Coordinates of N, CA and C in Angstrom, one line a residue:
M1 N 94.7 73.2 -31.2 CA 93.2 73.2 -32.3 C 92.2 73.6 -31.8
G2 N 90.8 74.5 -32.2 CA 89.9 75.1 -31.5 C 89.1 75.3 -32.3
N3 N 88.5 76.0 -32.3 CA 87.0 76.4 -32.8 C 86.8 77.6 -33.1
A4 N 86.4 78.3 -34.7 CA 87.4 79.6 -35.3 C 85.1 80.1 -35.4
L5 N 85.2 81.7 -34.9 CA 84.3 82.2 -35.5 C 84.2 83.6 -36.3
I6 N 84.4 83.6 -37.9 CA 84.4 84.3 -38.8 C 83.5 85.4 -38.9
T7 N 83.8 86.2 -39.0 CA 82.0 87.1 -39.4 C 83.0 87.4 -40.9
G8 N 81.7 87.5 -41.7 CA 82.7 88.9 -42.1 C 83.6 87.7 -43.8
A9 N 83.6 86.4 -43.6 CA 84.0 85.2 -44.2 C 83.3 84.5 -45.6
S10 N 82.5 85.1 -46.0 CA 82.5 84.9 -48.0 C 83.1 85.3 -48.5
S11 N 83.8 86.6 -47.9 CA 85.3 87.0 -49.0 C 85.9 88.1 -48.0
G12 N 87.3 88.1 -50.0 CA 88.4 89.0 -49.1 C 89.5 87.9 -47.9
L13 N 89.5 89.3 -46.7 CA 90.0 88.9 -45.7 C 89.8 87.4 -44.6
G14 N 87.6 87.8 -44.5 CA 87.6 86.9 -44.0 C 87.4 85.5 -44.6
T15 N 88.0 85.1 -45.5 CA 88.2 83.9 -46.3 C 88.9 83.9 -46.0
E16 N 90.9 84.7 -46.1 CA 92.0 84.3 -46.2 C 91.7 83.3 -45.0
F17 N 91.4 84.0 -43.3 CA 91.0 83.8 -42.3 C 90.6 82.0 -42.0
A18 N 89.7 81.4 -43.0 CA 89.6 81.1 -43.0 C 89.8 79.2 -43.3
W19 N 90.6 79.6 -44.6 CA 91.5 79.2 -45.4 C 92.5 79.0 -43.8
I20 N 93.4 80.3 -43.8 CA 94.7 79.7 -42.3 C 94.4 78.9 -41.6
L21 N 92.9 79.3 -41.0 CA 92.8 78.3 -40.0 C 92.4 76.9 -40.1
A22 N 91.8 77.0 -41.2 CA 91.8 75.3 -41.4 C 92.3 74.9 -41.7
A23 N 93.8 75.0 -42.3 CA 94.8 74.2 -42.8 C 95.4 74.1 -41.5
E24 N 94.8 74.7 -40.1 CA 96.4 74.3 -39.4 C 95.3 73.7 -38.4
G25 N 93.8 73.2 -38.4 CA 92.9 72.0 -38.5 C 92.0 72.4 -36.8
N26 N 91.8 73.6 -37.4 CA 90.6 74.2 -37.0 C 89.2 74.2 -37.2
D27 N 88.5 74.0 -36.3 CA 86.7 73.6 -37.0 C 86.4 75.5 -37.0
L28 N 85.7 75.5 -38.0 CA 85.3 76.9 -38.2 C 83.4 76.6 -38.2
V29 N 83.2 78.1 -37.8 CA 81.8 79.2 -37.8 C 81.9 80.0 -39.0
L30 N 81.3 79.8 -40.0 CA 81.2 81.5 -41.2 C 80.0 81.7 -40.9
V31 N 79.7 83.3 -40.8 CA 79.3 84.5 -40.3 C 79.4 85.3 -41.8
A32 N 78.6 85.2 -42.6 CA 78.4 86.7 -43.5 C 76.5 86.2 -43.8
R33 N 76.4 87.5 -44.7 CA 74.9 87.1 -45.5 C 74.7 86.7 -46.5
N34 N 75.4 86.0 -47.4 CA 75.6 85.6 -48.5 C 75.4 84.5 -48.4
E35 N 74.8 83.0 -48.4 CA 75.1 82.4 -47.6 C 75.2 80.7 -48.4
A36 N 75.0 81.5 -49.7 CA 74.8 80.3 -50.6 C 76.7 80.8 -51.3
R37 N 76.8 82.6 -51.0 CA 78.8 82.2 -51.0 C 79.5 81.1 -49.9
L38 N 79.0 81.0 -48.8 CA 79.0 80.7 -47.2 C 78.5 78.9 -48.1
Q39 N 78.1 78.8 -48.0 CA 78.6 77.2 -48.2 C 78.9 77.1 -49.3
E40 N 79.0 77.0 -49.9 CA 80.2 76.9 -51.3 C 81.1 76.5 -50.8
L41 N 82.3 77.6 -49.4 CA 83.0 78.4 -49.1 C 83.2 76.9 -48.4
A42 N 82.4 76.6 -47.3 CA 82.1 75.7 -46.6 C 82.3 74.0 -47.4
E43 N 81.8 73.9 -48.0 CA 82.7 72.9 -49.2 C 83.2 72.8 -49.3
E44 N 84.1 73.6 -49.8 CA 85.4 73.4 -49.9 C 86.7 73.1 -48.6
L45 N 86.1 74.1 -48.3 CA 87.7 74.0 -46.8 C 86.8 72.7 -46.1
R46 N 85.9 71.7 -46.5 CA 85.1 70.7 -46.0 C 86.3 69.6 -46.4
Q47 N 86.3 69.9 -48.1 CA 87.1 69.3 -49.0 C 88.8 68.6 -48.7
K48 N 89.0 70.0 -48.4 CA 90.8 70.3 -48.4 C 91.3 70.4 -47.6
A49 N 90.7 70.5 -46.1 CA 91.1 70.8 -45.1 C 90.6 69.8 -43.9
N50 N 89.9 68.9 -44.3 CA 89.1 68.2 -43.3 C 88.3 68.0 -42.2
V51 N 87.9 70.0 -41.9 CA 87.8 70.5 -40.7 C 86.1 70.2 -41.0
A52 N 85.7 70.5 -39.9 CA 84.3 71.1 -38.9 C 83.7 72.3 -39.9
V53 N 82.7 72.8 -40.5 CA 82.9 73.8 -40.9 C 81.4 74.0 -40.5
E54 N 80.7 75.1 -40.1 CA 78.8 75.2 -39.8 C 79.1 76.9 -40.1
V55 N 78.0 76.7 -41.2 CA 77.5 77.5 -42.0 C 76.3 79.0 -41.1
L56 N 76.7 79.7 -40.7 CA 75.6 80.8 -39.8 C 75.3 81.9 -40.4
P57 N 74.6 81.9 -41.3 CA 73.7 83.1 -42.2 C 73.7 83.7 -41.5
A58 N 73.7 85.8 -41.8 CA 73.4 86.4 -40.2 C 73.8 87.9 -40.9
D59 N 72.7 88.8 -40.9 CA 73.2 89.9 -41.6 C 73.4 90.8 -40.0
L60 N 74.0 91.6 -39.9 CA 74.9 91.9 -38.8 C 74.6 93.3 -38.4
S61 N 74.1 94.1 -39.5 CA 73.0 95.3 -39.7 C 72.1 95.2 -38.9
R62 N 70.9 94.3 -38.9 CA 70.0 93.6 -38.4 C 69.6 93.1 -36.5
A63 N 69.1 93.6 -35.9 CA 69.8 93.0 -34.3 C 69.2 91.3 -34.2
D64 N 68.4 90.9 -35.1 CA 68.2 89.4 -35.5 C 69.1 88.3 -35.6
G65 N 69.3 89.1 -36.7 CA 70.8 88.0 -37.5 C 71.8 88.9 -35.7
V66 N 72.8 90.0 -35.5 CA 73.6 89.8 -34.1 C 73.6 88.8 -32.9
E67 N 71.6 88.8 -33.0 CA 71.8 87.4 -32.0 C 71.3 86.5 -32.1
R68 N 71.5 86.2 -33.1 CA 72.2 84.6 -34.0 C 73.1 84.1 -33.5
V69 N 74.1 85.2 -34.1 CA 75.6 84.7 -34.5 C 75.7 84.5 -32.9
A70 N 75.5 85.5 -32.3 CA 75.6 85.6 -30.1 C 75.1 84.0 -29.1
K71 N 74.1 84.5 -29.9 CA 73.2 82.6 -29.7 C 74.2 81.8 -29.2
R72 N 75.3 81.5 -30.9 CA 75.7 80.9 -30.9 C 77.4 80.6 -30.0
L73 N 78.3 82.1 -29.7 CA 79.2 82.2 -29.6 C 79.0 82.3 -27.2
K74 N 77.5 81.8 -27.1 CA 77.0 81.9 -26.1 C 77.2 80.0 -25.7
S75 N 77.6 79.3 -27.2 CA 77.3 78.1 -26.3 C 78.6 77.8 -25.9
Q76 N 78.2 76.4 -24.8 CA 79.2 76.1 -23.8 C 79.4 74.3 -24.0
S77 N 78.5 73.8 -25.3 CA 78.7 72.7 -25.5 C 79.9 73.2 -26.6
M78 N 80.0 73.3 -27.6 CA 81.0 73.7 -28.3 C 81.5 75.4 -28.4
P79 N 82.3 75.5 -27.8 CA 82.5 76.9 -27.5 C 83.8 76.8 -28.5
I80 N 84.0 78.6 -28.4 CA 84.4 79.3 -29.6 C 85.9 79.5 -28.8
T81 N 86.4 79.3 -29.5 CA 87.8 79.9 -29.1 C 88.4 81.5 -29.5
L82 N 88.3 80.9 -30.9 CA 88.5 82.6 -31.1 C 87.3 83.2 -32.2
L83 N 87.3 84.4 -31.9 CA 86.2 85.2 -32.4 C 87.1 86.4 -33.2
V84 N 86.9 86.2 -34.5 CA 87.6 87.3 -35.4 C 85.9 87.7 -35.9
N85 N 86.1 89.5 -35.1 CA 85.6 89.8 -36.0 C 85.8 91.2 -37.2
N86 N 85.3 90.3 -38.1 CA 85.9 91.0 -39.3 C 85.0 92.2 -40.4
A87 N 83.6 91.9 -40.1 CA 83.0 92.3 -41.2 C 82.8 93.3 -40.5
G88 N 82.9 94.5 -42.0 CA 82.6 95.6 -42.5 C 81.9 96.0 -43.8
M89 N 81.8 97.3 -44.0 CA 81.3 98.0 -45.1 C 81.7 99.7 -45.0
G90 N 81.9 99.7 -46.3 CA 82.5 101.3 -46.9 C 80.9 101.5 -47.1
L91 N 80.6 103.1 -47.3 CA 80.0 103.2 -47.0 C 78.8 104.1 -48.5
G92 N 80.1 104.7 -49.1 CA 80.4 105.2 -50.3 C 79.5 106.8 -50.4
Q93 N 79.5 107.5 -49.5 CA 78.5 108.4 -49.6 C 79.5 109.3 -48.4
E94 N 78.9 111.2 -49.2 CA 78.9 111.8 -48.2 C 78.6 112.4 -47.2
F95 N 78.4 111.9 -45.8 CA 77.7 111.7 -44.6 C 76.2 113.1 -44.9
I96 N 76.8 114.0 -45.2 CA 75.4 115.4 -44.9 C 74.6 115.2 -45.7
A97 N 74.6 114.8 -46.6 CA 74.2 114.6 -48.2 C 73.3 113.3 -48.5
G98 N 73.5 112.3 -47.6 CA 74.1 110.7 -47.6 C 72.5 109.9 -47.1
S99 N 72.4 108.6 -46.6 CA 71.0 108.0 -46.2 C 71.7 107.7 -44.7
I100 N 70.6 108.3 -44.2 CA 70.7 108.2 -42.7 C 70.7 106.1 -41.8
A101 N 69.6 106.1 -43.1 CA 69.9 104.8 -42.7 C 71.0 103.6 -43.3
K102 N 71.8 103.6 -44.4 CA 73.0 103.4 -44.2 C 73.9 103.6 -43.6
E103 N 74.2 104.9 -42.8 CA 75.3 104.8 -42.0 C 74.5 104.2 -40.7
L104 N 73.4 104.4 -40.6 CA 73.3 103.4 -39.0 C 73.1 101.9 -39.1
G105 N 73.1 101.9 -40.0 CA 73.0 99.7 -41.0 C 74.8 99.9 -40.6
A106 N 75.4 100.5 -41.3 CA 77.2 100.6 -41.3 C 77.4 100.6 -39.1
A107 N 77.1 101.4 -38.5 CA 77.8 101.7 -37.4 C 77.6 100.3 -37.1
N108 N 75.7 99.7 -36.8 CA 75.6 98.6 -36.6 C 76.4 97.3 -36.7
V109 N 77.1 97.0 -38.3 CA 77.9 95.8 -38.7 C 79.6 96.2 -37.5
M110 N 80.1 97.4 -37.4 CA 80.9 97.9 -36.8 C 81.6 98.2 -35.7
I111 N 80.6 98.5 -34.8 CA 80.1 99.5 -33.8 C 79.1 97.9 -32.9
N112 N 78.4 98.2 -33.6 CA 77.4 97.6 -32.3 C 77.6 95.9 -31.8
A113 N 77.3 95.2 -33.2 CA 78.1 94.0 -33.8 C 79.3 93.9 -33.4
V114 N 79.9 94.4 -33.2 CA 81.7 94.1 -32.5 C 81.3 93.9 -31.2
M115 N 80.6 94.8 -30.6 CA 80.4 95.4 -29.0 C 79.7 93.6 -28.6
L116 N 78.7 94.1 -29.3 CA 77.6 93.0 -28.4 C 78.4 91.0 -28.6
L117 N 78.9 90.9 -30.0 CA 79.4 89.7 -30.0 C 80.7 89.2 -29.1
T118 N 81.6 90.3 -29.4 CA 82.4 90.9 -28.4 C 82.4 90.4 -27.1
H119 N 81.2 90.9 -26.6 CA 80.3 90.4 -24.6 C 79.8 88.8 -25.0
A120 N 79.0 88.6 -26.1 CA 78.8 87.2 -25.8 C 79.7 85.8 -25.9
A121 N 81.2 86.6 -26.8 CA 81.6 85.9 -27.0 C 83.0 85.6 -25.3
L122 N 83.2 86.4 -24.5 CA 84.0 87.0 -23.3 C 83.3 86.4 -22.4
G123 N 82.3 86.9 -22.5 CA 81.5 85.7 -21.3 C 81.9 84.2 -20.9
T124 N 82.0 83.2 -22.5 CA 82.4 82.4 -22.0 C 83.7 81.7 -22.2
M125 N 84.7 83.0 -22.5 CA 86.3 82.5 -22.8 C 86.5 82.9 -21.6
T126 N 86.5 84.2 -21.3 CA 86.6 84.0 -19.4 C 86.3 83.5 -18.5
A127 N 85.0 82.7 -18.5 CA 84.6 81.9 -17.6 C 84.9 80.1 -17.6
R128 N 86.3 79.9 -19.3 CA 86.9 78.7 -18.8 C 88.7 78.7 -18.9
G129 N 88.7 80.7 -19.4 CA 89.8 81.3 -18.3 C 91.5 81.0 -20.0
R130 N 90.1 81.1 -21.3 CA 91.4 80.6 -22.5 C 90.2 81.4 -23.3
G131 N 91.6 81.9 -24.3 CA 90.4 82.7 -26.5 C 91.0 83.5 -27.0
T132 N 90.4 83.7 -27.6 CA 91.2 85.1 -28.8 C 89.8 85.3 -29.3
V133 N 90.1 87.3 -29.3 CA 89.2 87.8 -29.9 C 90.5 89.4 -30.8
I134 N 89.6 89.0 -32.3 CA 90.3 89.6 -33.2 C 89.8 90.2 -33.8
N135 N 89.9 92.5 -33.6 CA 89.0 92.9 -34.5 C 90.0 93.4 -35.4
I136 N 89.6 93.5 -36.9 CA 90.3 94.3 -38.0 C 89.3 95.5 -37.8
S137 N 90.2 96.2 -37.5 CA 90.4 97.9 -37.3 C 91.0 98.1 -39.2
S138 N 91.4 99.3 -39.3 CA 92.3 99.7 -40.3 C 92.9 100.9 -39.5
I139 N 94.0 100.9 -40.9 CA 94.8 102.2 -40.6 C 94.4 103.0 -40.3
T140 N 92.8 103.4 -41.6 CA 92.7 105.2 -41.7 C 91.8 105.2 -40.4
A141 N 91.7 104.3 -39.1 CA 91.3 105.0 -37.6 C 91.8 106.1 -37.1
L142 N 93.4 106.0 -37.9 CA 93.6 107.0 -37.0 C 94.2 108.5 -38.3
T143 N 93.0 108.6 -39.2 CA 93.1 109.5 -40.3 C 91.8 110.1 -40.2
A144 N 90.2 111.6 -41.1 CA 89.8 111.4 -40.3 C 89.1 111.7 -41.8
Q145 N 88.6 110.5 -42.6 CA 87.7 109.9 -43.2 C 86.3 109.7 -43.4
G146 N 85.8 110.4 -42.2 CA 84.2 110.9 -41.8 C 83.8 109.0 -41.0
T147 N 82.6 108.6 -40.6 CA 82.3 108.1 -40.0 C 82.7 106.6 -40.3
Y148 N 83.5 106.5 -41.7 CA 84.4 104.4 -41.1 C 85.2 104.5 -40.8
S149 N 86.1 105.6 -40.7 CA 87.4 105.9 -39.7 C 86.9 105.7 -39.0
A150 N 85.6 106.5 -38.2 CA 85.4 107.0 -36.8 C 85.1 105.5 -36.4
A151 N 84.3 104.5 -37.6 CA 84.3 102.9 -36.6 C 85.4 102.1 -36.3
K152 N 86.3 102.4 -37.5 CA 87.9 101.8 -37.1 C 87.9 103.1 -35.9
A153 N 88.4 103.5 -36.1 CA 89.0 104.1 -35.0 C 88.1 103.5 -33.9
W154 N 87.0 103.6 -33.3 CA 86.3 103.1 -31.6 C 86.2 101.4 -31.9
M155 N 87.1 100.8 -32.8 CA 87.8 99.2 -32.8 C 88.2 99.1 -32.2
K156 N 89.2 100.4 -32.1 CA 90.7 100.5 -31.5 C 91.4 100.8 -29.9
T157 N 90.3 101.7 -30.0 CA 90.0 101.8 -29.0 C 89.8 101.1 -28.0
F158 N 88.1 100.7 -28.6 CA 87.4 99.2 -27.5 C 88.8 98.0 -27.5
T159 N 89.3 97.7 -28.6 CA 90.1 97.0 -28.0 C 91.4 97.1 -26.9
E160 N 91.9 97.7 -27.3 CA 92.9 99.1 -26.1 C 92.4 98.6 -24.9
G161 N 90.8 99.1 -24.6 CA 90.2 99.0 -22.9 C 90.3 97.3 -22.9
L162 N 90.3 96.4 -23.4 CA 89.8 95.1 -23.2 C 90.8 94.7 -23.3
A163 N 91.8 94.9 -23.8 CA 93.0 94.5 -23.2 C 93.7 94.4 -22.1
C164 N 92.9 96.1 -21.1 CA 93.2 96.0 -19.7 C 92.3 95.6 -18.9
D165 N 90.8 95.6 -19.4 CA 89.8 94.9 -18.6 C 90.6 93.0 -18.5
L166 N 91.1 92.8 -19.6 CA 91.3 90.7 -19.4 C 92.7 90.6 -19.1
E167 N 93.3 91.5 -18.2 CA 95.1 90.8 -17.8 C 94.0 90.2 -16.9
G168 N 95.6 88.9 -16.7 CA 95.2 87.9 -16.2 C 94.3 86.6 -15.8
T169 N 93.3 87.1 -17.2 CA 92.0 85.5 -17.7 C 92.4 84.7 -18.5
G170 N 93.5 85.4 -18.5 CA 94.0 84.1 -20.5 C 93.7 83.9 -21.2
V171 N 92.3 85.4 -21.3 CA 92.0 85.1 -22.7 C 92.5 87.1 -23.2
N172 N 93.3 86.8 -25.1 CA 94.0 87.8 -24.8 C 93.0 89.3 -26.4
V173 N 93.4 90.1 -26.6 CA 92.4 90.6 -27.7 C 93.0 91.5 -27.8
T174 N 93.0 91.8 -29.7 CA 94.3 92.2 -30.7 C 92.8 93.2 -32.1
A175 N 93.7 93.7 -31.8 CA 93.7 95.2 -33.5 C 94.1 95.3 -34.4
V176 N 94.3 94.5 -34.9 CA 94.3 94.6 -36.5 C 94.3 96.2 -37.5
L177 N 95.1 96.6 -38.1 CA 95.3 98.0 -38.4 C 95.3 97.6 -40.1
P178 N 95.4 97.0 -41.5 CA 95.5 96.3 -42.2 C 95.7 98.2 -42.7
G179 N 96.2 98.3 -44.5 CA 96.4 99.4 -45.1 C 95.2 99.1 -45.5
L180 N 95.5 99.5 -47.1 CA 95.0 98.7 -48.6 C 95.3 97.5 -48.8
M181 N 94.0 96.8 -49.4 CA 93.8 95.6 -50.1 C 93.0 94.8 -51.0
H182 N 93.5 94.6 -52.7 CA 92.7 93.9 -53.2 C 91.8 93.2 -52.7
T183 N 90.7 93.1 -52.4 CA 89.6 92.7 -52.2 C 88.1 93.5 -52.3
N184 N 86.9 93.4 -52.4 CA 85.9 93.8 -53.1 C 85.3 95.0 -51.8
F185 N 85.9 95.6 -51.2 CA 85.7 96.7 -50.3 C 86.0 97.6 -51.0
H186 N 86.2 98.0 -51.9 CA 86.5 99.6 -52.9 C 85.0 99.9 -53.5
Q187 N 84.9 98.3 -55.0 CA 84.7 98.2 -55.3 C 82.5 99.0 -54.5
N188 N 82.6 97.9 -54.0 CA 81.4 97.9 -53.4 C 80.7 99.3 -52.3
A189 N 82.2 100.1 -51.9 CA 82.2 101.5 -50.9 C 82.4 102.5 -52.6
Q190 N 82.1 102.3 -53.7 CA 81.9 103.0 -55.0 C 83.2 104.0 -54.7
V191 N 84.8 102.9 -53.9 CA 85.4 103.7 -54.4 C 86.8 103.6 -55.4
D192 N 87.5 104.9 -56.2 CA 88.9 104.4 -57.1 C 89.7 103.8 -56.2
A193 N 89.8 102.6 -56.3 CA 91.4 101.6 -55.8 C 92.3 102.2 -56.7
G194 N 92.1 102.6 -58.2 CA 93.5 103.1 -59.0 C 94.4 104.5 -58.9
Q195 N 92.9 104.8 -58.0 CA 94.5 106.2 -57.4 C 95.5 105.8 -56.8
W196 N 96.3 105.0 -55.7 CA 97.0 104.6 -55.3 C 98.0 103.4 -56.2
A197 N 98.8 103.9 -55.9 CA 100.0 102.8 -56.5 C 99.2 102.0 -55.8
E198 N 100.0 100.5 -57.0 CA 100.0 99.1 -56.9 C 101.3 98.4 -54.7
W199 N 102.2 99.2 -55.3 CA 102.7 98.9 -54.5 C 102.4 99.3 -52.7
M200 N 101.3 100.2 -53.1 CA 100.5 100.1 -51.7 C 99.4 98.9 -51.4
F201 N 99.5 97.8 -51.9 CA 98.4 97.0 -51.6 C 98.8 95.7 -51.0
L202 N 98.4 95.8 -49.7 CA 99.1 94.4 -49.3 C 98.3 94.0 -49.8
N203 N 99.3 92.1 -49.7 CA 99.0 90.7 -49.8 C 97.9 90.3 -48.7
V204 N 96.5 89.9 -48.4 CA 95.3 89.3 -47.8 C 95.7 88.3 -47.7
H205 N 96.8 87.2 -48.0 CA 97.0 85.8 -47.4 C 97.5 86.6 -45.7
D206 N 99.1 87.4 -46.2 CA 100.3 88.1 -45.4 C 99.2 88.9 -44.2
V207 N 98.5 89.9 -44.2 CA 97.6 90.1 -43.6 C 97.0 89.5 -42.4
A208 N 96.1 88.2 -42.6 CA 95.5 87.5 -42.2 C 96.5 86.8 -40.9
N209 N 97.4 85.9 -42.4 CA 99.0 85.5 -41.5 C 99.6 86.5 -40.3
A210 N 99.8 87.8 -40.5 CA 99.8 89.2 -39.0 C 99.2 89.0 -38.2
A211 N 98.1 88.9 -38.3 CA 96.9 89.7 -37.8 C 97.4 87.9 -37.0
I212 N 96.7 86.9 -37.2 CA 97.2 85.5 -36.5 C 97.9 85.1 -35.8
E213 N 98.7 85.6 -36.1 CA 100.7 85.4 -35.4 C 100.7 86.9 -34.3
G214 N 100.1 87.8 -34.6 CA 100.2 88.8 -33.3 C 99.5 88.6 -32.2
A215 N 98.2 87.6 -32.7 CA 97.5 87.4 -31.9 C 98.2 86.4 -31.0
R216 N 98.7 85.6 -31.3 CA 99.2 84.0 -30.5 C 100.9 84.9 -29.8
R217 N 101.1 85.9 -30.1 CA 101.7 86.6 -29.5 C 101.5 87.4 -28.4
K218 N 99.7 87.8 -28.4 CA 99.2 88.8 -27.4 C 99.9 90.2 -27.6
K219 N 99.6 90.2 -28.6 CA 100.2 92.5 -28.7 C 98.5 92.0 -29.3
V220 N 98.0 93.5 -28.9 CA 97.0 94.4 -28.5 C 97.2 95.1 -29.8
I221 N 97.9 96.1 -30.3 CA 98.2 96.2 -31.8 C 99.2 95.4 -32.9
V222 N 98.5 94.7 -33.7 CA 98.7 94.5 -35.1 C 99.0 95.6 -36.4
V223 N 100.3 96.1 -36.8 CA 100.3 97.0 -37.6 C 100.7 96.6 -38.3
P224 N 100.2 95.4 -40.2 CA 101.0 94.2 -41.1 C 102.0 95.5 -41.6
S225 N 102.5 95.3 -42.4 CA 103.5 96.0 -43.0 C 104.2 96.4 -42.5
L226 N 105.7 96.5 -42.9 CA 106.8 97.8 -42.9 C 106.2 99.2 -42.8
L227 N 105.6 99.5 -44.6 CA 104.8 100.9 -44.8 C 103.8 101.0 -45.1
Y228 N 102.9 100.1 -43.3 CA 101.9 101.0 -42.9 C 102.1 100.8 -41.1
K229 N 103.4 100.1 -40.9 CA 103.4 100.5 -39.3 C 104.4 102.4 -39.5
A230 N 105.0 102.4 -40.5 CA 105.4 103.7 -41.2 C 104.7 104.8 -41.1
A231 N 103.6 104.5 -41.7 CA 101.5 105.2 -41.8 C 101.5 105.7 -40.3
Y232 N 101.5 104.5 -39.8 CA 101.2 104.5 -38.1 C 101.4 105.6 -37.4
C233 N 103.0 105.8 -37.3 CA 103.8 106.0 -36.4 C 103.6 108.1 -36.6
A234 N 103.2 108.7 -38.4 CA 103.3 108.8 -38.9 C 102.0 109.9 -38.6
L235 N 101.3 109.5 -38.8 CA 99.5 109.7 -38.6 C 99.4 110.0 -36.7
K236 N 99.9 109.5 -35.4 CA 100.3 109.5 -34.2 C 100.6 110.6 -34.2
I237 N 101.9 110.9 -34.9 CA 103.1 111.9 -34.0 C 102.3 113.1 -35.6
A238 N 101.0 113.2 -36.6 CA 100.9 115.0 -37.3 C 100.1 115.6 -36.7
P239 N 100.6 116.8 -36.8 CA 99.1 117.1 -36.4 C 97.9 117.3 -37.0
R240 N 97.0 117.2 -36.1 CA 95.2 116.8 -36.7 C 95.3 117.7 -38.2
A241 N 95.5 118.6 -37.6 CA 95.3 120.0 -39.0 C 95.6 119.1 -40.2
L242 N 97.0 119.1 -40.6 CA 97.6 118.5 -41.6 C 97.0 116.7 -41.5
V243 N 96.5 116.7 -40.9 CA 95.6 114.7 -41.0 C 95.0 115.0 -41.3
R244 N 93.6 116.4 -41.3 CA 92.0 117.0 -42.2 C 92.4 116.7 -43.2
K245 N 93.9 117.6 -43.8 CA 93.7 118.1 -45.0 C 94.7 117.1 -46.3
V246 N 94.7 115.8 -45.3 CA 95.8 115.2 -46.7 C 94.9 113.9 -46.4
A247 N 94.8 113.8 -45.6 CA 93.6 112.2 -45.2 C 91.9 112.3 -44.8
G248 N 91.3 113.6 -45.1 CA 90.2 114.1 -44.7 C 89.3 112.9 -46.1
P249 N 88.5 113.4 -45.2 CA 87.3 112.8 -46.3 C 86.7 112.9 -47.7
K250 N 87.8 114.3 -48.6 CA 87.4 114.6 -50.1 C 89.0 113.8 -50.1
M251 N 89.6 113.2 -49.5 CA 90.9 112.2 -50.1 C 90.2 110.9 -50.0
S252 N 89.0 110.8 -50.4 CA 88.6 109.5 -50.0 C 88.5 108.3 -51.2
G253 N 88.8 109.1 -52.3 CA 88.8 108.7 -54.0 C 87.2 107.4 -54.3
R254 N 86.7 108.7 -53.9 CA 84.7 108.0 -53.9 C 84.9 109.0 -55.2
L255 N 83.8 107.3 -56.2 CA 83.2 108.0 -57.8 C 82.0 108.6 -57.2

């Protein structure tokens, strides 16, 4: 049993991580912008799983929000044994005609916050000689769908580099590359999820389980499901000109 901090915990995959880890007896620190939803979720977890749950509202697109979470990760008295960098956001816009403020906010959440929080966590984890970081990337890391793909590709490469640096420390890091899931992501990103067949969508519980089990097995890259393992292999070997044609920004399905 340990103490897990989950970003983006108020909905979707983050909430699923919370329930699975709580069911195993882990205490939790829940991070998201929506404090009311976090409080509601925390109370449900306390009542049904009988674990301690901290609520830490923070906007990870802002420096003060990241610093608040980093401070908690550096705590020596209540150490975090598992960090799940799950928070993310779809932009719902084309880069050239879109808001650069929105682009920078997304980069803060999916790149800068991940870097800063991971650095804060690893400082205490390596000192203790144990700990785990799970970074939620995406199968889109291998596509060319604008800055979202770029951010997820950065997260994958960042994780692989860290895995080399952490060899022999007792601390492990895993990047998870899920495909389509039924969450509020597509609605928030103004993407038509109906363009894809239902069989292409993964169960959120299965993705969270695969992430946790893969991290325990010290896997650096986890791609849930045979479907997306095949897609991952195909995207790795496909000519990039073909990838840009079939999985570029124009194929994102934005409304």
